[in-house]
CSV table of C-alpha atoms and ligand atoms in Angstrom, one decimal:
chain,number,residue,atom,x,y,z
A,1,MET,CA,23.3,18.5,13.4
A,2,GLU,CA,21.3,20.5,10.9
A,3,ILE,CA,18.5,22.9,11.7
A,4,VAL,CA,16.0,23.3,8.9
A,5,GLU,CA,12.7,25.2,8.4
A,6,SER,CA,11.2,24.2,5.1
A,7,ILE,CA,9.4,21.0,4.0
A,8,GLU,CA,11.7,20.6,1.1
A,9,ALA,CA,14.8,20.7,3.4
A,10,VAL,CA,13.3,18.1,5.7
A,11,ARG,CA,12.4,15.8,2.8
A,12,ALA,CA,15.9,16.1,1.2
A,13,ILE,CA,17.6,15.0,4.5
A,14,ARG,CA,15.1,12.3,5.2
A,15,TRP,CA,15.4,10.7,1.8
A,16,GLN,CA,19.2,11.2,1.2
A,17,ASN,CA,19.7,7.5,2.1
A,18,PRO,CA,16.3,5.7,2.0
A,19,SER,CA,17.7,2.6,3.6
A,20,LEU,CA,18.2,4.4,7.0
A,21,THR,CA,15.5,4.3,9.7
A,22,TRP,CA,14.4,7.6,11.2
A,23,GLY,CA,12.8,8.5,14.5
A,24,LEU,CA,10.9,11.7,14.9
A,25,VAL,CA,10.1,13.3,18.3
A,26,PRO,CA,7.5,16.0,17.7
A,27,THR,CA,7.7,18.7,20.4
A,28,MET,CA,6.6,22.3,21.1
A,29,GLY,CA,10.0,23.1,22.5
A,30,ALA,CA,10.8,24.2,26.1
A,31,LEU,CA,12.5,20.8,26.4
A,32,HIS,CA,12.8,19.0,29.7
A,33,GLU,CA,14.0,15.5,30.8
A,34,GLY,CA,10.7,14.0,29.6
A,35,HIS,CA,11.4,15.1,26.0
A,36,LEU,CA,15.0,14.1,26.3
A,37,SER,CA,14.0,10.6,27.4
A,38,LEU,CA,11.9,10.3,24.1
A,39,VAL,CA,14.9,11.4,22.1
A,40,ARG,CA,17.2,8.9,23.9
A,41,GLN,CA,14.8,6.1,23.1
A,42,ALA,CA,14.6,7.3,19.5
A,43,LEU,CA,18.4,7.3,19.2
A,44,ILE,CA,18.5,3.7,20.5
A,45,ASP,CA,15.8,2.5,18.1
A,46,ASN,CA,16.8,4.3,14.8
A,47,ASP,CA,19.8,5.1,12.6
A,48,ARG,CA,18.9,8.8,12.5
A,49,VAL,CA,16.7,11.1,14.7
A,50,GLY,CA,14.9,14.3,14.1
A,51,VAL,CA,13.1,16.5,16.6
A,52,SER,CA,10.4,19.0,15.5
A,53,ILE,CA,9.8,22.2,17.5
A,54,PHE,CA,6.6,24.0,16.7
A,55,VAL,CA,4.3,25.8,19.1
A,56,ASN,CA,1.1,24.8,17.4
A,57,PRO,CA,-1.4,27.6,17.7
A,58,ILE,CA,-4.4,25.6,16.6
A,59,GLN,CA,-4.2,23.3,19.6
A,60,PHE,CA,-4.5,26.1,22.1
A,61,ASN,CA,-8.1,27.0,22.8
A,62,ASP,CA,-7.0,29.8,25.2
A,63,ARG,CA,-5.0,32.7,23.8
A,64,ALA,CA,-3.3,33.5,27.1
A,65,ASP,CA,-2.1,29.9,27.4
A,66,LEU,CA,-0.6,30.2,23.9
A,67,GLU,CA,1.1,33.5,24.7
A,68,ARG,CA,2.6,32.4,27.9
A,69,TYR,CA,3.8,29.0,26.6
A,70,PRO,CA,7.6,28.9,27.2
A,71,ARG,CA,9.9,29.4,24.2
A,72,GLN,CA,13.6,28.7,24.5
A,73,ILE,CA,14.9,27.7,21.2
A,74,GLU,CA,18.6,28.3,21.8
A,75,GLN,CA,18.6,26.2,25.0
A,76,ASP,CA,16.6,23.5,23.2
A,77,THR,CA,19.0,23.4,20.3
A,78,ARG,CA,22.0,23.1,22.7
A,79,MET,CA,20.4,20.2,24.5
A,80,LEU,CA,19.6,18.3,21.3
A,81,ALA,CA,23.1,18.9,19.9
A,82,GLU,CA,24.6,17.4,23.1
A,83,LEU,CA,22.4,14.3,22.7
A,84,GLY,CA,23.5,13.8,19.1
A,85,VAL,CA,20.3,14.5,17.2
A,86,ASP,CA,20.7,14.6,13.4
A,87,VAL,CA,18.2,17.2,12.5
A,88,ILE,CA,16.0,19.8,14.2
A,89,TRP,CA,13.0,20.9,12.2
A,90,VAL,CA,11.6,24.3,13.2
A,91,PRO,CA,8.8,25.0,10.8
A,92,SER,CA,7.3,28.5,10.7
A,93,GLU,CA,3.6,29.1,11.1
A,94,GLN,CA,3.5,29.9,7.4
A,95,THR,CA,5.0,26.5,6.6
A,96,MET,CA,2.5,24.6,8.7
A,97,TYR,CA,-0.5,26.8,8.0
A,98,PRO,CA,-0.1,28.6,4.7
A,99,ALA,CA,-2.7,31.1,3.6
A,100,ARG,CA,-6.1,29.6,3.1
A,101,PHE,CA,-5.2,26.5,5.0
A,102,GLN,CA,-8.5,24.6,5.5
A,103,THR,CA,-7.8,20.9,6.0
A,104,TYR,CA,-8.1,19.4,9.5
A,105,VAL,CA,-7.9,15.8,10.8
A,106,ASP,CA,-10.4,14.9,13.5
A,107,VAL,CA,-10.5,11.6,15.4
A,108,GLU,CA,-14.1,11.4,16.5
A,109,LEU,CA,-15.2,9.4,19.6
A,110,MET,CA,-12.0,9.2,21.5
A,111,THR,CA,-11.6,13.0,21.5
A,112,ARG,CA,-15.0,13.7,23.0
A,113,SER,CA,-14.1,12.9,26.6
A,114,LEU,CA,-11.4,14.2,29.0
A,115,GLU,CA,-9.3,17.0,27.3
A,116,GLY,CA,-11.8,17.1,24.5
A,117,VAL,CA,-14.5,18.3,26.9
A,118,ALA,CA,-12.2,20.7,28.8
A,119,ARG,CA,-10.4,22.1,25.8
A,120,PRO,CA,-12.7,22.2,22.7
A,121,GLY,CA,-10.7,21.9,19.5
A,122,HIS,CA,-7.5,21.0,21.2
A,123,MET,CA,-7.3,17.4,20.0
A,124,ARG,CA,-8.2,18.4,16.5
A,125,GLY,CA,-5.3,20.8,16.5
A,126,VAL,CA,-3.0,18.1,17.8
A,127,THR,CA,-4.1,15.5,15.2
A,128,THR,CA,-3.9,18.0,12.4
A,129,VAL,CA,-0.4,19.1,13.2
A,130,VAL,CA,0.8,15.6,13.9
A,131,SER,CA,-0.6,14.3,10.6
A,132,LYS,CA,1.3,17.0,8.8
A,133,LEU,CA,4.5,16.4,10.7
A,134,LEU,CA,4.3,12.6,10.0
A,135,HIS,CA,3.3,13.2,6.4
A,136,VAL,CA,6.2,15.5,5.7
A,137,PHE,CA,8.9,13.7,7.7
A,138,GLU,CA,7.7,10.1,7.1
A,139,PRO,CA,9.6,8.8,10.1
A,140,THR,CA,10.0,5.1,10.7
A,141,ARG,CA,8.9,5.7,14.3
A,142,ALA,CA,7.4,8.7,16.1
A,143,TYR,CA,7.7,9.2,19.9
A,144,PHE,CA,5.1,10.5,22.3
A,145,GLY,CA,4.9,10.5,26.1
A,146,GLN,CA,2.3,8.6,28.2
A,147,LYS,CA,1.9,11.8,30.2
A,148,ASP,CA,-0.5,13.0,27.5
A,149,ALA,CA,-2.3,9.7,27.6
A,150,GLN,CA,-5.3,10.8,25.5
A,151,GLN,CA,-3.1,12.4,22.9
A,152,ALA,CA,-1.1,9.2,22.6
A,153,ALA,CA,-4.2,7.0,22.3
A,154,VAL,CA,-5.8,9.4,19.8
A,155,ILE,CA,-2.7,9.5,17.6
A,156,GLN,CA,-2.4,5.7,17.6
A,157,GLN,CA,-6.1,5.5,16.5
A,158,MET,CA,-5.5,8.1,13.8
A,159,VAL,CA,-2.4,6.3,12.5
A,160,ARG,CA,-4.3,3.0,12.4
A,161,ASP,CA,-7.4,4.6,10.7
A,162,LEU,CA,-5.5,6.5,8.0
A,163,ALA,CA,-2.8,3.9,7.5
A,164,PHE,CA,0.2,6.1,8.2
A,165,ARG,CA,3.4,4.2,7.7
A,166,SER,CA,5.1,5.4,11.0
A,167,GLU,CA,5.0,3.3,14.1
A,168,ILE,CA,3.8,5.2,17.2
A,169,MET,CA,6.0,4.6,20.3
A,170,VAL,CA,4.6,5.7,23.6
A,171,CYS,CA,7.2,6.2,26.4
A,172,PRO,CA,6.7,6.4,30.2
A,173,THR,CA,6.0,9.7,32.0
A,174,TRP,CA,9.1,11.3,33.5
A,175,ARG,CA,8.7,12.7,37.0
A,176,GLU,CA,10.6,15.0,39.3
A,177,ALA,CA,11.9,13.5,42.6
A,178,ASP,CA,8.7,14.5,44.4
A,179,GLY,CA,6.5,12.9,41.7
A,180,LEU,CA,5.4,15.9,39.7
A,181,ALA,CA,5.2,14.9,36.0
A,182,MET,CA,7.6,16.8,33.9
A,183,SER,CA,5.9,19.3,31.7
A,184,SER,CA,7.0,22.5,29.8
A,185,ARG,CA,4.4,24.3,31.9
A,186,ASN,CA,6.1,23.5,35.2
A,187,VAL,CA,8.5,26.5,34.7
A,188,LEU,CA,5.5,28.8,34.9
A,189,LEU,CA,4.8,27.8,38.5
A,190,ASP,CA,6.1,30.0,41.3
A,191,PRO,CA,7.8,28.2,44.2
A,192,VAL,CA,4.7,28.0,46.3
A,193,GLU,CA,2.6,26.7,43.4
A,194,ARG,CA,5.4,24.3,42.5
A,195,GLN,CA,5.1,22.7,45.9
A,196,ALA,CA,1.3,22.6,45.7
A,197,ALA,CA,1.5,20.9,42.3
A,198,THR,CA,2.7,17.7,43.9
A,199,VAL,CA,-0.9,17.2,44.9
A,200,LEU,CA,-1.7,15.6,41.5
A,201,TYR,CA,0.8,12.8,42.0
A,202,ARG,CA,-0.3,12.3,45.6
A,203,ALA,CA,-3.9,11.9,44.6
A,204,LEU,CA,-3.0,9.4,41.8
A,205,MET,CA,-0.8,7.4,44.1
A,206,THR,CA,-3.7,7.2,46.7
A,207,ALA,CA,-6.0,5.9,44.0
A,208,GLN,CA,-3.4,3.4,42.8
A,209,ARG,CA,-2.8,2.1,46.4
A,210,ALA,CA,-6.6,1.8,46.9
A,211,TRP,CA,-6.9,-0.1,43.6
A,212,LEU,CA,-4.0,-2.4,44.5
A,213,ASN,CA,-5.7,-3.1,47.9
A,214,GLY,CA,-8.8,-4.3,46.0
A,215,GLU,CA,-10.9,-1.2,45.7
A,216,ARG,CA,-12.7,-1.4,42.3
A,217,ASN,CA,-15.4,1.2,42.6
A,218,ALA,CA,-14.7,4.0,40.1
A,219,GLN,CA,-16.8,6.6,42.0
A,220,TYR,CA,-15.1,5.9,45.2
A,221,LEU,CA,-11.6,6.2,43.6
A,222,LYS,CA,-12.7,9.6,42.2
A,223,THR,CA,-13.9,10.7,45.6
A,224,LEU,CA,-10.6,9.8,47.2
A,225,MET,CA,-8.7,11.8,44.7
A,226,THR,CA,-11.1,14.7,44.8
A,227,GLU,CA,-10.8,15.0,48.6
A,228,ILE,CA,-7.0,15.1,48.4
A,229,ILE,CA,-7.0,17.8,45.6
A,230,GLN,CA,-9.6,19.9,47.4
A,231,ALA,CA,-7.4,19.9,50.6
A,232,GLU,CA,-4.8,21.9,48.6
A,233,PRO,CA,-5.9,25.6,48.6
A,234,LEU,CA,-4.1,26.5,45.4
A,235,ALA,CA,-5.6,23.6,43.4
A,236,ARG,CA,-8.8,23.7,41.4
A,237,ILE,CA,-10.1,20.6,39.7
A,238,ASP,CA,-10.9,20.7,36.0
A,239,TYR,CA,-11.7,17.0,35.8
A,240,ILE,CA,-10.9,13.7,37.5
A,241,SER,CA,-11.6,10.6,35.4
A,242,VAL,CA,-11.4,6.9,35.6
A,243,ALA,CA,-11.8,5.7,32.0
A,244,ASP,CA,-11.4,2.6,29.9
A,245,PRO,CA,-7.9,2.8,28.5
A,246,ALA,CA,-9.0,1.3,25.1
A,247,ASP,CA,-11.8,3.8,24.2
A,248,LEU,CA,-11.4,6.5,27.0
A,249,ILE,CA,-15.1,6.1,27.9
A,250,GLU,CA,-15.7,6.9,31.6
A,251,ILE,CA,-16.1,3.8,33.8
A,252,GLU,CA,-19.2,4.0,36.0
A,253,ARG,CA,-18.8,0.9,38.1
A,254,GLN,CA,-16.0,-1.7,38.5
A,255,VAL,CA,-12.5,-0.8,37.4
A,256,GLU,CA,-10.5,-3.8,36.3
A,257,GLN,CA,-8.4,-1.9,33.8
A,258,GLY,CA,-8.4,1.9,34.0
A,259,LEU,CA,-6.8,5.1,32.9
A,260,ILE,CA,-6.9,7.3,35.9
A,261,SER,CA,-6.3,10.9,34.8
A,262,MET,CA,-6.9,14.5,35.9
A,263,ALA,CA,-6.5,18.1,34.9
A,264,VAL,CA,-6.0,20.5,37.8
A,265,TYR,CA,-5.3,24.2,37.8
A,266,ILE,CA,-2.6,25.3,40.2
A,267,GLY,CA,-3.2,29.0,40.3
A,268,LYS,CA,-3.5,29.9,36.6
A,269,ILE,CA,-1.5,26.9,35.3
A,270,ARG,CA,-3.4,23.9,34.1
A,271,LEU,CA,-1.6,20.6,34.7
A,272,ILE,CA,-2.5,17.1,33.6
A,273,ASP,CA,-1.3,13.7,34.8
A,274,ASN,CA,-2.4,10.1,34.8
A,275,ILE,CA,-1.6,6.5,35.7
A,276,THR,CA,-3.0,3.2,34.5
A,277,VAL,CA,-4.1,0.4,36.7
A,278,GLY,CA,-4.6,-3.3,35.6
A,279,VAL,CA,-3.0,-2.6,32.2
B,301,PAF,O1,2.7,16.9,23.1
B,301,PAF,C1,3.1,18.0,22.4
B,301,PAF,O2,4.1,18.6,22.7
B,301,PAF,C2,2.2,18.4,21.3
B,301,PAF,O3,0.9,18.2,21.5
B,301,PAF,C3,2.6,17.8,19.9
B,301,PAF,C4,2.4,16.3,19.9
B,301,PAF,C5,4.1,18.2,19.6
B,301,PAF,C6,1.8,18.4,18.8
B,301,PAF,O4,1.9,19.8,18.8
């Protein structure tokens, strides 16, 4: 396994043998089972696999969030070596955003809801960094998790709009035994908060059960989830949404197909989660 930093080194490895297929798993490090499941899928689908690790400053709209984002490069490297990854790309900030950097990629409509409202500039930061990662690495396939449902949808849109050659693979959310979606931010929860954080999954499961039992009213589903979250003293709702999975526009009335998603603060830590119904 090679660990590289520069764009030239990545391209040299990628194009050593042009007939091989490559999977890329873009990450910000602090790897957990969710990331590893993406890597395992990439290893199944491709001849070679690369993982990028870069804590992307331009997708954080809150400085404190960026500063406390967990960093554990040695542990990450060990985990990836054990899985049999071929290359880890750890670009520096200078590599990704050289002096006088001024080119951004912005997907318009789909980023104006959900995380786009709650975290202005976040999605533009994600699409900009992912474009650069895809442009430099040119993977046959790139892997993202369904846990960041809007991110995955927006990246798919961007890749279609700008005719990137890579295929975008979206893999299922990995959960702890009690349902909490795996996230690098989970390590920041203290034991009491960690317990409280299960409220997101409980709320989503309640909505799913109601939908499966025939409830189609979007407002009612949101009320059900709101009541469950509000009953948890450590939780504070950022948003709860029932949206059309195709365009991410909020559904006002009947939900036949829906992306049910939420962002909830548990103490200071903001967690997101989602499920789909009827898809
Ligand atoms: O999902 C993430 O970890 C990040 O948003 C990504 C896709 C690696 C871009 O920085």
